[in-house]
């Protein structure tokens, strides 16, 4: 199932970037999305990247 992205950052989602990667992974998976559990290392790196991004963009 594909739904319209209604976030404020929708225009910045490059079709050849993150959004495309997410859709590719979801479409390639045979299991439901709610059963997907990323590796601990992936979660750690994502949290670290989010922290750094938020720190750099504070007002």
mmCIF file of N, CA and C in Angstrom:
data_model
loop_
_atom_site.group_PDB
_atom_site.id
_atom_site.type_symbol
_atom_site.label_atom_id
_atom_site.label_comp_id
_atom_site.label_asym_id
_atom_site.label_seq_id
_atom_site.Cartn_x
_atom_site.Cartn_y
_atom_site.Cartn_z
ATOM 1 N N UNK A 1 0.839 -1.165 0.000
ATOM 2 C CA UNK A 1 0.000 0.000 0.000
ATOM 3 C C UNK A 1 0.891 1.237 0.000
ATOM 4 N N UNK A 2 0.569 2.189 -0.835
ATOM 5 C CA UNK A 2 1.314 3.442 -0.907
ATOM 6 C C UNK A 2 0.357 4.572 -0.567
ATOM 7 N N UNK A 3 0.787 5.437 0.332
ATOM 8 C CA UNK A 3 -0.039 6.576 0.730
ATOM 9 C C UNK A 3 0.704 7.867 0.437
ATOM 10 N N UNK A 4 -0.047 8.927 0.257
ATOM 11 C CA UNK A 4 0.553 10.229 0.005
ATOM 12 C C UNK A 4 1.271 10.717 1.256
ATOM 13 N N UNK A 5 2.468 11.221 1.077
ATOM 14 C CA UNK A 5 3.239 11.763 2.188
ATOM 15 C C UNK A 5 2.762 13.192 2.438
ATOM 16 N N UNK A 6 2.202 13.445 3.613
ATOM 17 C CA UNK A 6 1.627 14.756 3.917
ATOM 18 C C UNK A 6 2.486 15.569 4.883
ATOM 19 N N UNK A 7 3.770 15.297 4.942
ATOM 20 C CA UNK A 7 4.634 16.023 5.869
ATOM 21 C C UNK A 7 5.036 17.372 5.285
ATOM 22 N N UNK A 8 5.522 18.228 6.154
ATOM 23 C CA UNK A 8 5.987 19.554 5.723
ATOM 24 C C UNK A 8 7.225 19.446 4.837
ATOM 25 N N UNK A 9 7.938 18.345 4.949
ATOM 26 C CA UNK A 9 9.178 18.174 4.200
ATOM 27 C C UNK A 9 8.982 17.399 2.900
ATOM 28 N N UNK A 10 7.745 17.193 2.500
ATOM 29 C CA UNK A 10 7.455 16.408 1.301
ATOM 30 C C UNK A 10 8.232 16.889 0.067
ATOM 31 N N UNK A 11 8.297 18.209 -0.194
ATOM 32 C CA UNK A 11 9.028 18.658 -1.388
ATOM 33 C C UNK A 11 10.517 18.298 -1.362
ATOM 34 N N UNK A 12 11.071 18.093 -0.183
ATOM 35 C CA UNK A 12 12.502 17.799 -0.107
ATOM 36 C C UNK A 12 12.815 16.309 -0.212
ATOM 37 N N UNK A 13 11.803 15.469 -0.375
ATOM 38 C CA UNK A 13 12.047 14.031 -0.518
ATOM 39 C C UNK A 13 12.395 13.725 -1.974
ATOM 40 N N UNK A 14 13.657 13.666 -2.236
ATOM 41 C CA UNK A 14 14.147 13.395 -3.582
ATOM 42 C C UNK A 14 13.718 12.002 -4.024
ATOM 43 N N UNK A 15 13.081 11.882 -5.191
ATOM 44 C CA UNK A 15 12.625 10.559 -5.643
ATOM 45 C C UNK A 15 13.753 9.553 -5.838
ATOM 46 N N UNK A 16 14.979 10.033 -5.966
ATOM 47 C CA UNK A 16 16.113 9.119 -6.124
ATOM 48 C C UNK A 16 16.875 8.969 -4.811
ATOM 49 N N UNK A 17 16.288 9.422 -3.726
ATOM 50 C CA UNK A 17 16.968 9.380 -2.435
ATOM 51 C C UNK A 17 16.256 8.499 -1.435
ATOM 52 N N UNK A 18 15.997 9.057 -0.273
ATOM 53 C CA UNK A 18 15.451 8.310 0.857
ATOM 54 C C UNK A 18 14.111 7.662 0.553
ATOM 55 N N UNK A 19 13.182 8.432 0.003
ATOM 56 C CA UNK A 19 11.848 7.892 -0.253
ATOM 57 C C UNK A 19 11.910 6.687 -1.177
ATOM 58 N N UNK A 20 12.705 6.782 -2.214
ATOM 59 C CA UNK A 20 12.861 5.666 -3.142
ATOM 60 C C UNK A 20 13.433 4.440 -2.439
ATOM 61 N N UNK A 21 14.405 4.648 -1.569
ATOM 62 C CA UNK A 21 15.015 3.538 -0.836
ATOM 63 C C UNK A 21 14.012 2.865 0.086
ATOM 64 N N UNK A 22 13.205 3.668 0.780
ATOM 65 C CA UNK A 22 12.199 3.115 1.687
ATOM 66 C C UNK A 22 11.178 2.296 0.914
ATOM 67 N N UNK A 23 10.696 2.839 -0.193
ATOM 68 C CA UNK A 23 9.703 2.114 -0.988
ATOM 69 C C UNK A 23 10.287 0.833 -1.567
ATOM 70 N N UNK A 24 11.538 0.876 -2.000
ATOM 71 C CA UNK A 24 12.177 -0.313 -2.553
ATOM 72 C C UNK A 24 12.261 -1.417 -1.510
ATOM 73 N N UNK A 25 12.645 -1.067 -0.301
ATOM 74 C CA UNK A 25 12.745 -2.054 0.777
ATOM 75 C C UNK A 25 11.375 -2.621 1.111
ATOM 76 N N UNK A 26 10.364 -1.745 1.215
ATOM 77 C CA UNK A 26 9.025 -2.203 1.573
ATOM 78 C C UNK A 26 8.441 -3.113 0.490
ATOM 79 N N UNK A 27 8.675 -2.786 -0.766
ATOM 80 C CA UNK A 27 8.126 -3.588 -1.854
ATOM 81 C C UNK A 27 8.855 -4.922 -1.997
ATOM 82 N N UNK A 28 10.127 -4.969 -1.629
ATOM 83 C CA UNK A 28 10.902 -6.196 -1.761
ATOM 84 C C UNK A 28 10.629 -7.177 -0.628
ATOM 85 N N UNK A 29 10.055 -6.690 0.456
ATOM 86 C CA UNK A 29 9.809 -7.539 1.616
ATOM 87 C C UNK A 29 8.523 -8.345 1.444
ATOM 88 N N UNK A 30 8.575 -9.613 1.843
ATOM 89 C CA UNK A 30 7.375 -10.456 1.764
ATOM 90 C C UNK A 30 6.576 -10.412 3.055
ATOM 91 N N UNK A 31 7.191 -9.917 4.133
ATOM 92 C CA UNK A 31 6.506 -9.814 5.416
ATOM 93 C C UNK A 31 5.824 -8.456 5.545
ATOM 94 N N UNK A 32 4.804 -8.359 6.402
ATOM 95 C CA UNK A 32 4.179 -7.057 6.664
ATOM 96 C C UNK A 32 5.194 -6.089 7.278
ATOM 97 N N UNK A 33 5.019 -4.808 7.004
ATOM 98 C CA UNK A 33 5.968 -3.796 7.470
ATOM 99 C C UNK A 33 6.080 -3.758 8.990
ATOM 100 N N UNK A 34 5.001 -4.040 9.706
ATOM 101 C CA UNK A 34 5.042 -3.953 11.167
ATOM 102 C C UNK A 34 5.871 -5.073 11.802
ATOM 103 N N UNK A 35 6.256 -6.076 11.019
ATOM 104 C CA UNK A 35 7.088 -7.161 11.545
ATOM 105 C C UNK A 35 8.580 -6.929 11.292
ATOM 106 N N UNK A 36 8.906 -5.900 10.517
ATOM 107 C CA UNK A 36 10.304 -5.605 10.208
ATOM 108 C C UNK A 36 10.999 -5.049 11.444
ATOM 109 N N UNK A 37 12.155 -5.598 11.765
ATOM 110 C CA UNK A 37 12.947 -5.093 12.881
ATOM 111 C C UNK A 37 14.385 -4.916 12.402
ATOM 112 N N UNK A 38 14.829 -3.651 12.292
ATOM 113 C CA UNK A 38 16.188 -3.417 11.814
ATOM 114 C C UNK A 38 17.232 -3.891 12.824
ATOM 115 N N UNK A 39 18.421 -4.120 12.340
ATOM 116 C CA UNK A 39 19.525 -4.547 13.203
ATOM 117 C C UNK A 39 19.850 -3.454 14.219
ATOM 118 N N UNK A 40 20.375 -3.850 15.363
ATOM 119 C CA UNK A 40 20.724 -2.901 16.436
ATOM 120 C C UNK A 40 21.700 -1.836 15.928
ATOM 121 N N UNK A 41 22.632 -2.234 15.071
ATOM 122 C CA UNK A 41 23.608 -1.300 14.530
ATOM 123 C C UNK A 41 22.928 -0.235 13.666
ATOM 124 N N UNK A 42 21.945 -0.631 12.887
ATOM 125 C CA UNK A 42 21.208 0.314 12.035
ATOM 126 C C UNK A 42 20.453 1.316 12.902
ATOM 127 N N UNK A 43 19.819 0.835 13.951
ATOM 128 C CA UNK A 43 19.083 1.717 14.861
ATOM 129 C C UNK A 43 20.033 2.708 15.528
ATOM 130 N N UNK A 44 21.177 2.217 15.988
ATOM 131 C CA UNK A 44 22.161 3.086 16.642
ATOM 132 C C UNK A 44 22.644 4.177 15.692
ATOM 133 N N UNK A 45 22.957 3.806 14.452
ATOM 134 C CA UNK A 45 23.438 4.787 13.476
ATOM 135 C C UNK A 45 22.355 5.799 13.111
ATOM 136 N N UNK A 46 21.114 5.345 13.002
ATOM 137 C CA UNK A 46 20.007 6.249 12.682
ATOM 138 C C UNK A 46 19.780 7.250 13.812
ATOM 139 N N UNK A 47 19.836 6.776 15.048
ATOM 140 C CA UNK A 47 19.664 7.675 16.195
ATOM 141 C C UNK A 47 20.795 8.688 16.264
ATOM 142 N N UNK A 48 22.004 8.238 15.991
ATOM 143 C CA UNK A 48 23.157 9.128 16.013
ATOM 144 C C UNK A 48 23.033 10.200 14.929
ATOM 145 N N UNK A 49 22.640 9.797 13.735
ATOM 146 C CA UNK A 49 22.478 10.748 12.632
ATOM 147 C C UNK A 49 21.367 11.747 12.939
ATOM 148 N N UNK A 50 20.274 11.272 13.531
ATOM 149 C CA UNK A 50 19.165 12.151 13.894
ATOM 150 C C UNK A 50 19.609 13.162 14.932
ATOM 151 N N UNK A 51 20.355 12.706 15.931
ATOM 152 C CA UNK A 51 20.860 13.591 16.983
ATOM 153 C C UNK A 51 21.754 14.673 16.388
ATOM 154 N N UNK A 52 22.667 14.287 15.516
ATOM 155 C CA UNK A 52 23.581 15.255 14.905
ATOM 156 C C UNK A 52 22.822 16.261 14.041
ATOM 157 N N UNK A 53 21.847 15.791 13.283
ATOM 158 C CA UNK A 53 21.046 16.682 12.436
ATOM 159 C C UNK A 53 20.292 17.691 13.300
ATOM 160 N N UNK A 54 19.618 17.199 14.342
ATOM 161 C CA UNK A 54 18.846 18.084 15.215
ATOM 162 C C UNK A 54 19.740 19.096 15.927
ATOM 163 N N UNK A 55 20.925 18.665 16.338
ATOM 164 C CA UNK A 55 21.867 19.558 17.008
ATOM 165 C C UNK A 55 22.317 20.669 16.053
ATOM 166 N N UNK A 56 22.534 20.327 14.801
ATOM 167 C CA UNK A 56 22.996 21.304 13.812
ATOM 168 C C UNK A 56 21.892 22.266 13.366
ATOM 169 N N UNK A 57 20.639 21.889 13.548
ATOM 170 C CA UNK A 57 19.528 22.711 13.057
ATOM 171 C C UNK A 57 18.672 23.304 14.175
ATOM 172 N N UNK A 58 19.228 23.452 15.353
ATOM 173 C CA UNK A 58 18.490 24.094 16.452
ATOM 174 C C UNK A 58 18.310 25.571 16.160
ATOM 175 N N UNK A 59 17.219 26.106 16.640
ATOM 176 C CA UNK A 59 16.954 27.544 16.438
ATOM 177 C C UNK A 59 17.426 28.338 17.614
#
